[in-house]
Coordinates of C-alpha atoms and ligand atoms in Angstrom, one line a residue:
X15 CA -19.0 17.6 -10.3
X16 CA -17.9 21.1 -9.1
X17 CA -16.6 24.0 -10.4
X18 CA -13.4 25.8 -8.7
X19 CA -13.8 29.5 -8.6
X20 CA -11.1 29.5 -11.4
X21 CA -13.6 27.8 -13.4
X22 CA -11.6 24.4 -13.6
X23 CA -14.4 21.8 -13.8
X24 CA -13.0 18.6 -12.0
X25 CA -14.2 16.2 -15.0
X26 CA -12.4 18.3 -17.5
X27 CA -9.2 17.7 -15.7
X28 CA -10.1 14.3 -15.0
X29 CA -10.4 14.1 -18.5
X30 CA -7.4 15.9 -19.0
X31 CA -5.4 13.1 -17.2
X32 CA -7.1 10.7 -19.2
X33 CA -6.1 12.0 -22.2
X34 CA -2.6 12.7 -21.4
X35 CA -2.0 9.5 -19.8
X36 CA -3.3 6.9 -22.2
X37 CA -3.5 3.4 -21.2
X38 CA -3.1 3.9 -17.7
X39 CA -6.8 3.1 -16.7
X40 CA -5.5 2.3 -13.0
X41 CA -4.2 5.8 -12.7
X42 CA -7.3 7.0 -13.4
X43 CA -9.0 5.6 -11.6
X44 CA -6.8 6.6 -8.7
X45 CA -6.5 10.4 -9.8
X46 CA -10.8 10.2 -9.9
X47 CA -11.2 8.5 -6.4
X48 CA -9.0 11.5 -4.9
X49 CA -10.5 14.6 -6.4
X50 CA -13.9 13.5 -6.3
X51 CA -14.5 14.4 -2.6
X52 CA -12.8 17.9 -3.3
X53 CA -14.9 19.7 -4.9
X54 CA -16.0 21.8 -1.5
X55 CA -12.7 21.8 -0.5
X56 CA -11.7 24.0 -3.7
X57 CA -14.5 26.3 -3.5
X58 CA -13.9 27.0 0.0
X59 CA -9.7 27.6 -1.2
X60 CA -9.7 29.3 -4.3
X61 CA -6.0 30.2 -3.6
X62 CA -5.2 26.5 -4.6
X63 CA -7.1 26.4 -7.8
X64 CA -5.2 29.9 -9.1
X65 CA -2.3 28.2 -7.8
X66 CA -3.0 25.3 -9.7
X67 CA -2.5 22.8 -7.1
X68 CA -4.2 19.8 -8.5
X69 CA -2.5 20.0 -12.1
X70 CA 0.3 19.7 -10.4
X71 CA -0.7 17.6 -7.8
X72 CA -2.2 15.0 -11.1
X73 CA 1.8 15.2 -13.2
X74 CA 4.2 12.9 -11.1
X75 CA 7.6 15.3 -10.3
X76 CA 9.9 13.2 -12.1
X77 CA 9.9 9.3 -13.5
X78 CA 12.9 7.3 -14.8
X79 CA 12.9 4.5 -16.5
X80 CA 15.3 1.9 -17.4
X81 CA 16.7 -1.4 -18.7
X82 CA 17.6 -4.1 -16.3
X83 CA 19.5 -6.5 -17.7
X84 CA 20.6 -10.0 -15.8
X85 CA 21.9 -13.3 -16.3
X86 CA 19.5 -16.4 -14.9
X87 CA 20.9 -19.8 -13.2
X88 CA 21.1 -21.2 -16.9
X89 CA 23.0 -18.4 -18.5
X90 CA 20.9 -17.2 -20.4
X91 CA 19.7 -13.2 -20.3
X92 CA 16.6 -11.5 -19.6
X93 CA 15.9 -8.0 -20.2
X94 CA 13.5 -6.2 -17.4
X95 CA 11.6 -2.7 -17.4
X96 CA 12.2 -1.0 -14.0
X97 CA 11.0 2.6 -13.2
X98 CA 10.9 4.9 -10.3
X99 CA 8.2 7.6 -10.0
X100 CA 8.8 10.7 -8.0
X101 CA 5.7 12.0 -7.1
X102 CA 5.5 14.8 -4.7
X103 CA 8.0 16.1 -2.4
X104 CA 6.0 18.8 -0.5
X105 CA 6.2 17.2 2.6
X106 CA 9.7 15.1 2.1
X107 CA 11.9 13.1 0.4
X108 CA 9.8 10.7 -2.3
X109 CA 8.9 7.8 0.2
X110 CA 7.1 4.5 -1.1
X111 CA 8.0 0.8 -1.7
X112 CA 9.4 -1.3 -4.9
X113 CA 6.9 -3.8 -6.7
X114 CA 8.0 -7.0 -8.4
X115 CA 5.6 -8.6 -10.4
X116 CA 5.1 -9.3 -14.3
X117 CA 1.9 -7.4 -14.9
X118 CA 4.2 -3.8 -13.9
X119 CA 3.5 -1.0 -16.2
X120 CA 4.6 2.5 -15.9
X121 CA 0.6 2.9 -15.1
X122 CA 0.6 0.1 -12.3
X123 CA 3.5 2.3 -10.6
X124 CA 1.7 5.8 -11.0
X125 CA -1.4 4.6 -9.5
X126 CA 0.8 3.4 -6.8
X127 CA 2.7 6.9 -6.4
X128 CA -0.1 8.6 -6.5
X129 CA -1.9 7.0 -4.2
X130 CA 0.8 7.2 -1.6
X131 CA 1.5 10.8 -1.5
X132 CA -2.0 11.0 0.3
X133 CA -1.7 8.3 2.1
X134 CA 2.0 9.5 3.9
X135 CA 0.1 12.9 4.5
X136 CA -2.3 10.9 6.3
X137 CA 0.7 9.2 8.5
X138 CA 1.8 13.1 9.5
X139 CA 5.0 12.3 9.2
X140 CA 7.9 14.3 6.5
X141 CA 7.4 12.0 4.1
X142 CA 6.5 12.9 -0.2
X143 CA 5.1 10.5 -2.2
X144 CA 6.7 7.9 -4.8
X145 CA 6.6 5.0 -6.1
X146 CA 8.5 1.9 -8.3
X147 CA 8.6 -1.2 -9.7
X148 CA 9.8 -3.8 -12.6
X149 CA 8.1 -6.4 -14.8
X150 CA 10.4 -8.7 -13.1
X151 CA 8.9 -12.2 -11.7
X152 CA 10.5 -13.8 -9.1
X153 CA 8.1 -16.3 -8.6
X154 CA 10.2 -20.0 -9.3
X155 CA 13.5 -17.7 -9.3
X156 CA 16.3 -18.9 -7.1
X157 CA 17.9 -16.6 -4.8
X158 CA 20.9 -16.4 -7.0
X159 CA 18.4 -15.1 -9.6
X160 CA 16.7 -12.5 -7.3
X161 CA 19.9 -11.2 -6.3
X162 CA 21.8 -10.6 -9.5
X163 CA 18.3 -9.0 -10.5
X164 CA 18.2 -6.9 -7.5
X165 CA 21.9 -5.9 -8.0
X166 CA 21.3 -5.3 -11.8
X167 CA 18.3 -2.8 -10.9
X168 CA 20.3 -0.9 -8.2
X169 CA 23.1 -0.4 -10.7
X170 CA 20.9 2.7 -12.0
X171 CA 18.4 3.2 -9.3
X172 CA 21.4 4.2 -7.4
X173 CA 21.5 7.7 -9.2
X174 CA 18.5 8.5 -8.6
X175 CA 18.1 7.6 -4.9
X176 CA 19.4 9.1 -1.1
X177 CA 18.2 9.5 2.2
X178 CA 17.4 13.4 1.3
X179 CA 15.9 12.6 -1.8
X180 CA 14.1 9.2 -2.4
X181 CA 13.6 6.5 -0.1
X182 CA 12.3 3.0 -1.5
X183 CA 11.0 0.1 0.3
X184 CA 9.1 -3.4 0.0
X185 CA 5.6 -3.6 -1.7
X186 CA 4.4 -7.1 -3.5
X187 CA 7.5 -9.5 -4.7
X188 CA 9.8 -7.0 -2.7
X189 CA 10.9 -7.8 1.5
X190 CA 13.5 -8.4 3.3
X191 CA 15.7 -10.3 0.9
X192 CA 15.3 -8.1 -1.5
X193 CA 16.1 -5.2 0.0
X194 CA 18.8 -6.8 1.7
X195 CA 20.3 -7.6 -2.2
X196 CA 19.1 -4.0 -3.2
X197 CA 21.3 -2.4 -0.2
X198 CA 24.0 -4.3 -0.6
X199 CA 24.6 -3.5 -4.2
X200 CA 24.0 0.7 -3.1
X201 CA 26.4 0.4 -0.5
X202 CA 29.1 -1.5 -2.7
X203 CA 28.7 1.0 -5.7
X204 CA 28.7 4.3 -3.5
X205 CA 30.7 3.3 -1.2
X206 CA 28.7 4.7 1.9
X207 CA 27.1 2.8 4.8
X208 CA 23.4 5.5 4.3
X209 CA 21.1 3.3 6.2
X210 CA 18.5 5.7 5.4
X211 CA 18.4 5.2 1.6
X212 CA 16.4 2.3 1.7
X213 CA 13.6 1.2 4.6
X214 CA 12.6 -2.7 5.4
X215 CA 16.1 -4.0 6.5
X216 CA 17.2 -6.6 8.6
X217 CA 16.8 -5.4 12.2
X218 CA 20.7 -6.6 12.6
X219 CA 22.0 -3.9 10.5
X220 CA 19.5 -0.7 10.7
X221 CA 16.1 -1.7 10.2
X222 CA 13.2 -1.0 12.4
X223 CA 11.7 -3.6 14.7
X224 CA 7.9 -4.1 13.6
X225 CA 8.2 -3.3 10.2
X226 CA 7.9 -6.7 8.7
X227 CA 4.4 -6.8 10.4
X228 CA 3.5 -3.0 10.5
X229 CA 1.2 -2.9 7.6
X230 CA -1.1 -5.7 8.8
X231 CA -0.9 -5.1 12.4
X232 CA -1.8 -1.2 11.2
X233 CA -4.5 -2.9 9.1
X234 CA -5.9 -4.4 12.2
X235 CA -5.5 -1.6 14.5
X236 CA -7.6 0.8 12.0
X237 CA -10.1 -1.7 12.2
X238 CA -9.8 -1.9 15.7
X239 CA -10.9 1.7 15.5
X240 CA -13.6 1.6 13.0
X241 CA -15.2 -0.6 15.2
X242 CA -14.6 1.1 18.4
X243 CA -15.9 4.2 16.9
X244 CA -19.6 2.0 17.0
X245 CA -18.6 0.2 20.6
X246 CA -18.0 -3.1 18.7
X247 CA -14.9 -4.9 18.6
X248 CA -12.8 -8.0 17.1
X249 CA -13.0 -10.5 19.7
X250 CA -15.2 -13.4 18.3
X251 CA -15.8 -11.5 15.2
X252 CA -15.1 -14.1 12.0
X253 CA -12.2 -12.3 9.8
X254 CA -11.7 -13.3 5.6
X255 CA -8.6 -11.9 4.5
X256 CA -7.3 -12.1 0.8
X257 CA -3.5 -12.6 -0.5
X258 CA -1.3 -14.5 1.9
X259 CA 2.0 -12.3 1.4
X260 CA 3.4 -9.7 4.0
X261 CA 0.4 -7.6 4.2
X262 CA -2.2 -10.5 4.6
X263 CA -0.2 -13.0 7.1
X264 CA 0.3 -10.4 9.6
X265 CA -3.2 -8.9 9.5
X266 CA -4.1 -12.5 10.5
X267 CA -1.9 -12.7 13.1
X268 CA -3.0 -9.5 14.8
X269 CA -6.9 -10.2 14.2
X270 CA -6.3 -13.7 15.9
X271 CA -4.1 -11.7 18.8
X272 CA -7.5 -9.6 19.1
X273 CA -9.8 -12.4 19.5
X274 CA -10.8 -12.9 16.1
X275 CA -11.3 -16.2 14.1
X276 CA -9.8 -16.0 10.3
X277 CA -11.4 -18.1 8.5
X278 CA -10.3 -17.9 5.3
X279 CA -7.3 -16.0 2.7
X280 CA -6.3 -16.6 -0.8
X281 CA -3.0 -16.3 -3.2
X282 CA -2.5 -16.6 -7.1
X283 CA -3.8 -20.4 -7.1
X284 CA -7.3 -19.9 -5.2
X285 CA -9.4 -18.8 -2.2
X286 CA -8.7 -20.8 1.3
X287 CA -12.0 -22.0 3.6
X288 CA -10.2 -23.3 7.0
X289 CA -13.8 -22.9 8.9
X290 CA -11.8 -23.9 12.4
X291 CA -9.5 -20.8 11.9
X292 CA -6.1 -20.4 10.0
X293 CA -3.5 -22.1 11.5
X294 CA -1.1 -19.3 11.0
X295 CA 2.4 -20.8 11.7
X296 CA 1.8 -23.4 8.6
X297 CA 0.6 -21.0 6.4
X298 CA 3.7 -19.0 7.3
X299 CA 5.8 -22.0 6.6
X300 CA 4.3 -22.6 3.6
X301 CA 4.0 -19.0 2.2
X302 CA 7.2 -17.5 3.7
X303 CA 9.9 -19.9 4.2
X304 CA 9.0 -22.8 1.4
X305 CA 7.4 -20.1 -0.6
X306 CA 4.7 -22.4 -1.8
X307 CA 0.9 -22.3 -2.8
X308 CA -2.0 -22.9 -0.3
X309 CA -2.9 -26.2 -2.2
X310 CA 0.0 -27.5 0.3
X311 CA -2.2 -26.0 3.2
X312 CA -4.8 -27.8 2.6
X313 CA -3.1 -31.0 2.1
X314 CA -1.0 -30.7 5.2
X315 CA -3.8 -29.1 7.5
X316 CA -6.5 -31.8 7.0
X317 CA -9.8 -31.4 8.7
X318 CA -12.6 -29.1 6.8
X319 CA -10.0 -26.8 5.2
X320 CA -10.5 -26.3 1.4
X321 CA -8.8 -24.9 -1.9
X322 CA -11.5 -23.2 -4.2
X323 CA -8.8 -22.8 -7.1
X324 CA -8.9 -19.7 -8.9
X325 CA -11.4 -18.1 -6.7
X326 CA -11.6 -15.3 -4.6
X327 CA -12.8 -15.5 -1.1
X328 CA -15.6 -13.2 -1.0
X329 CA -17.9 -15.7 -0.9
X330 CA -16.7 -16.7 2.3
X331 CA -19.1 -15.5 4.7
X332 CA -17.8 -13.1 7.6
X333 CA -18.2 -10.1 9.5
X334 CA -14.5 -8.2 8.6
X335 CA -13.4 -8.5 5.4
X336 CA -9.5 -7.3 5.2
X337 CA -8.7 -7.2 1.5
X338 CA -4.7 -7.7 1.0
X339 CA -3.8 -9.2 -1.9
X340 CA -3.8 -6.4 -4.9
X341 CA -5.4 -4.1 -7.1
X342 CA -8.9 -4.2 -8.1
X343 CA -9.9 -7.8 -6.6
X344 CA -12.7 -7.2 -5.3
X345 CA -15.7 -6.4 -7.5
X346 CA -19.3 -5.3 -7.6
X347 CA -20.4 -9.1 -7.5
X348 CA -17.9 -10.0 -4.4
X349 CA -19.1 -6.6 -2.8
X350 CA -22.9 -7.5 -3.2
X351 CA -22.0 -11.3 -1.7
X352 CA -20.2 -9.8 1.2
X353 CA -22.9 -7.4 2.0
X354 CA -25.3 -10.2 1.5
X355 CA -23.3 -12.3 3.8
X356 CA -23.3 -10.1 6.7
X357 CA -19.9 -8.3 6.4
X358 CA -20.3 -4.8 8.3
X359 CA -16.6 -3.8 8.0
X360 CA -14.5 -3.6 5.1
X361 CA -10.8 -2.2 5.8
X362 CA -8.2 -2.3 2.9
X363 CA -4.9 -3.7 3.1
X364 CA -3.7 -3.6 -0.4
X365 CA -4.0 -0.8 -2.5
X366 CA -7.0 0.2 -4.3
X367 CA -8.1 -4.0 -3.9
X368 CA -12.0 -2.6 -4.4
X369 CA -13.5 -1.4 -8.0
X370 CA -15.5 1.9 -7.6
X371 CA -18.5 -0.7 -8.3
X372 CA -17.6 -2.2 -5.2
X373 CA -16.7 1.1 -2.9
X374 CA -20.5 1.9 -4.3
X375 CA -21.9 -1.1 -2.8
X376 CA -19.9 -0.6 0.2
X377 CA -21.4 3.2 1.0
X378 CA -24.6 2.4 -0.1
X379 CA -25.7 -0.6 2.5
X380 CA -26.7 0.1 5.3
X381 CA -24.3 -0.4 8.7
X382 CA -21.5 -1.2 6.0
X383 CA -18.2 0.9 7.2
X384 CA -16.0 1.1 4.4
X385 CA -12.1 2.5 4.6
X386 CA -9.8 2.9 1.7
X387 CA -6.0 1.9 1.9
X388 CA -4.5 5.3 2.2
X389 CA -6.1 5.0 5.5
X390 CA -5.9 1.9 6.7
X391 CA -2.6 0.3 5.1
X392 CA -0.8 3.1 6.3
X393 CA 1.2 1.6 8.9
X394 CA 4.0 0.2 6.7
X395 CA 5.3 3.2 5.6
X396 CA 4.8 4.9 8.8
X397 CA 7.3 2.4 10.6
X398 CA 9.3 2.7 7.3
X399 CA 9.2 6.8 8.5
X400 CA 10.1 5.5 12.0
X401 CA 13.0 3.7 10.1
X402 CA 14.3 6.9 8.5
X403 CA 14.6 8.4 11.9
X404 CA 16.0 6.2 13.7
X405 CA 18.6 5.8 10.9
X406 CA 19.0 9.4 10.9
X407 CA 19.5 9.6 14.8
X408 CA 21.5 6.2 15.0
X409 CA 19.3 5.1 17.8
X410 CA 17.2 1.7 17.7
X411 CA 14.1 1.7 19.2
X412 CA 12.3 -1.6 20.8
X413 CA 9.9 -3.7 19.3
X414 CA 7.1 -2.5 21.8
X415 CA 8.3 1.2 21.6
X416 CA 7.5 1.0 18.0
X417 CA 4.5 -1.2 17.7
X418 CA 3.0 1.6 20.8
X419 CA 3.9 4.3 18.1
X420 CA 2.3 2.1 15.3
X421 CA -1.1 2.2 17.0
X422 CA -0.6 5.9 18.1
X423 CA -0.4 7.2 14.4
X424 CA -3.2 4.5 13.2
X425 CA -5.7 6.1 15.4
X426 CA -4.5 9.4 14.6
X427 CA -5.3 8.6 11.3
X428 CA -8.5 7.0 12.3
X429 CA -9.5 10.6 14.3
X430 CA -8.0 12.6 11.5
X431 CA -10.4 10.7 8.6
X432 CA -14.0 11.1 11.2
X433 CA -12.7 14.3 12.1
X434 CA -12.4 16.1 8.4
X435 CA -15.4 14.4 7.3
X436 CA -17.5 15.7 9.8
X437 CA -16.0 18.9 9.1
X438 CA -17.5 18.4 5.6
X439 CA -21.1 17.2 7.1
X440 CA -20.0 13.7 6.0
X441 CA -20.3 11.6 8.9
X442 CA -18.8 8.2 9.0
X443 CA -17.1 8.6 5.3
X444 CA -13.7 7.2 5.9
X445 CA -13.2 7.9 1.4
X446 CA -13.9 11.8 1.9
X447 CA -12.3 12.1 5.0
X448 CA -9.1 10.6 4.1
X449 CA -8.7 12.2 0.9
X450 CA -9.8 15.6 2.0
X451 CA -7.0 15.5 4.9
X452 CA -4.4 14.2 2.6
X453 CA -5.2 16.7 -0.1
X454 CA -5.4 19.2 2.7
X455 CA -1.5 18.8 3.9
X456 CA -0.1 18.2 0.6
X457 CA -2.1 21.4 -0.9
X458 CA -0.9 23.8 1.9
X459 CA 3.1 22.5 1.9
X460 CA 2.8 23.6 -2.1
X461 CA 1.2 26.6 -1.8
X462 CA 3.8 27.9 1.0
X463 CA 6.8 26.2 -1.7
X464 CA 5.8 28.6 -4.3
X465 CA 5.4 27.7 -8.1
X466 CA 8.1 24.5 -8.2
Ligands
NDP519 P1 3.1 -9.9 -1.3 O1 3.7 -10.1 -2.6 O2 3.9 -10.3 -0.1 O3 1.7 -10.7 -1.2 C1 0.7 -10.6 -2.1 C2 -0.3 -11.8 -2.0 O4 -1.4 -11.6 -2.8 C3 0.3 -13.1 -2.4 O5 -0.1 -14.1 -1.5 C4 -0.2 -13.3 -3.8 O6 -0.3 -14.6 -4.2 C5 -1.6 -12.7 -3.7 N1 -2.0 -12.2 -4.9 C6 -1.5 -11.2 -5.7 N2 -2.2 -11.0 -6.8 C7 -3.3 -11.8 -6.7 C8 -4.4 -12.1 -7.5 N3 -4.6 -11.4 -8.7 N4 -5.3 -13.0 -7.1 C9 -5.1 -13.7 -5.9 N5 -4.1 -13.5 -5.1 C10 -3.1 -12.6 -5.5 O7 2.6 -8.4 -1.3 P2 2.3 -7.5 -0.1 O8 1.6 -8.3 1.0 O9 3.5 -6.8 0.3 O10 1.3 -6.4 -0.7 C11 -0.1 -6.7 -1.0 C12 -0.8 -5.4 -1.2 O11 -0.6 -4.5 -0.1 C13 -0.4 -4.6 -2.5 O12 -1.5 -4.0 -3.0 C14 0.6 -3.6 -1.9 O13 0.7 -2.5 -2.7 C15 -0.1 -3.3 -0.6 N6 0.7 -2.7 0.4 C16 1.9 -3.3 0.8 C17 2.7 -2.8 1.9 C18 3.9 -3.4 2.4 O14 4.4 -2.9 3.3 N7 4.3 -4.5 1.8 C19 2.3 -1.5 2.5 C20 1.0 -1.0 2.1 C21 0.3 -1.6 1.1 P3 1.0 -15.6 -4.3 O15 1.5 -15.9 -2.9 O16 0.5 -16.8 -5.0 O17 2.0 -14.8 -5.1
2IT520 O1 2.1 0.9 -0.3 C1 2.9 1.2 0.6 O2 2.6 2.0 1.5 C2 4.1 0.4 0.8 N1 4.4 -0.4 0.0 C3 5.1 0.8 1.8 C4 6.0 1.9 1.4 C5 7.2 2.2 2.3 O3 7.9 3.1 1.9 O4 7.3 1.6 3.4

């Protein structure tokens, strides 16, 4: 890899992270798919290597960690890890969602952060970069559960949180009723209605219209682009999608709005075939209101729709493949099936859901356009910045207002990623483009900060 004119090899501070974040193979991972497009970027800037930009960019501003202790429907106490990474604040206050889900580590979560200080430079909105979490399942829990764990967590994350300073949101295990909990228990321990503190409320009290749906209908509108950018588009186009949570459902709904056919999804029990087309309002029945598995789908829906338990659903074959579910679901093998399938666009809804195997795959076929989440899932928490305005102005915007402004800033993003990479003599790479531009924004906002 390249050498910065300060003589900083990028694999020795690759390396470097490695070493002084042990065990945290996802945030590696992440760190490596960001710098390894900026190599010519350095060279060209050797004001950001003496400033040592990228050590700083690599150590995450401030993380917290804490106990979370709560009482289930049975009386008896559980004992959570919760933590909240500050990232990077160069271009605003730390902005980035909440996960629930058992497998959390303080690794999971710095993946996550670091990941989304690119991807809100992308959105070129005033928005830093963080990230946070707990090993908290609510899967089974009873709202009564959720709640006194939600109210339990904001008991510290309080502290450490404002409109000026950090901003959380949803991410997996973590919507609307949580953050409805979540603000509640803010508002009750400080006292002050600041709707700005937290983004994905309930439209009724301060939320913005189209979030619920922004990351999927973003999703959809990137892809939209990609394929626009080669005068193809979705309508008749056969769409697999993986997950069936918030991302997922309303990627489906927008690739059916466009014409598409979605053929198939997936959640924690298996991949789901429906070769007729997802019938979207029972899966939202099922996976929203009754929060149920897809096994129900299938024995509700009839007709040729199938369960492959424990499967993914790269095998199904298709010409989009949206991957929404989580990180690192989609390997080498399902890469090599898609492309042998047929699939000519991949678009990423979750974050980092391909392994570098499978991003290898991706570039190296031929007519394959690839797009990585900081890109394409970027919607969300550009309505989430939408929210912070709006909360900030008092105003409320419509529903068409916003999802008009949702498709503005996805094809921005879209230009922005063909754009840089052309700029590097990288045509059509949607990985060097994106990272390159985010870098780019973050890099010059730190330098102008001075040494903080
Ligand atoms: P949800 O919790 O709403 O949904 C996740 C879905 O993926 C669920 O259907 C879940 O199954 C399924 N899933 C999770 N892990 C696996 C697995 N290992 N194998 C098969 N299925 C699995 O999360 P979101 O939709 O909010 O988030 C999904 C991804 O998108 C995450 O990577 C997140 O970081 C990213 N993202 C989310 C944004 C948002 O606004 N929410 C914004 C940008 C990115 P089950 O239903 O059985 O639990
Ligand atoms: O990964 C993501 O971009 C999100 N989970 C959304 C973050 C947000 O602040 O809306």
């Amino acid at each position: 890899m390249s050498t910065t004119s300060r003589g900083t090899d990028l694999d020795d501070l690759i390396a470097d992270v490695e070493a002084r974040n042990p065990g945290e193979p996802e945030f590696h991972q992440a760190v490596r798919d960001v710098l390894a497009p900026l190599g010519p970027v350095l060279e060209a800037h050797p004001e950001y290597s003496r400033a040592r930009i990228l050590e700083r960019l690599v150590e995450p501003e401030r993380q917290v960690i804490f106990r979370v202790p709560w009482v289930d429907d049975e009386g008896d106490v559980h004992v959570q890890r919760a933590m909240r990474v500050g990232f990077n604040s160069a271009l605003g206050p730390y902005k980035g969602g909440m996960r629930f889900h058992p497998a959390v580590t303080l690794g999971t979560i710095k993946f996550l952060g670091f990941e989304q200080v690119f991807k809100n430079a992308l959105t070129g909105l005033a928005i830093g970069g963080g990230k946070g979490g707990a090993d908290f399942d609510p899967k089974g829990r009873s709202d009564g559960e959720v709640m006194r764990f939600c109210q339990a967590l904001m008991s510290e994350l309080y502290r450490h949180i404002g409109p000026d300073q950090d901003v959380p949101a949803g991410d997996a295990g973590v919507a609307a009723r949580e953050i409805g909990f979540l603000f509640g228990q803010y508002k009750k321990i400080t006292g002050h209605y600041a709707a700005g503190v937290l983004t994905g409320k309930g439209t009724g009290w301060g939320g913005a219209q189209v979030r619920t749906e922004a990351t999927g209908y973003g999703l959809v509108y990137f892809a939209r682009e990609m394929l626009a950018a080669r005068y193809e588009d979705l309508d008749g186009r056969t769409v697999v999608v993986s997950g069936a949570g918030n991302v997922s459902l309303f990627a489906i709904e927008k690739a059916q709005e466009l014409g598409a056919t979605v053929v198939g999804c997936s959640d924690s029990s298996g991949a789901l075939h429906d070769p007729d087309g997802l019938d979207l309002d029972l899966l939202k029945t099922i996976k929203l209101e009754e929060r149920g598995g897809l096994g129900e789908y299938v024995e509700r829906r009839g007709g040729e729709a199938s369960l492959d338990e424990g499967a993914t659903p790269w095998g199904i074959p298709c010409d989009v493949a949206l991957p929404c579910a989580t990180q690192n679901e989609l390997d080498e093998k399902d890469a090599e099936r898609l492309v042998k399938n047929g699939t000519t666009l991949v678009a990423e809804g979750a974050n980092m859901p391909c392994t570098d195997e499978a991003i290898a795959v991706f570039r190296a076929a031929d007519g394959v356009a690839y797009a990585p989440g900081k890109a394409s899932n970027a919607g969300g928490v550009a309505v989430s910045a939408f929210e912070m305005q709006q909360n900030a102005s008092r105003a409320g915007w419509s529903f068409e207002n916003t999802d008009e402004r949702l498709q503005t800033t996805m094809r921005e993003i879209h230009e922005t990623c063909r754009r840089t990479a052309a700029e590097h003599g990288l045509q059509d790479d949607y990985v060097a483009g994106a990272n390159i531009a985010g870098f780019l924004r973050v890099a010059e906002a730190m330098l102008a900060q001075g040494v903080v």
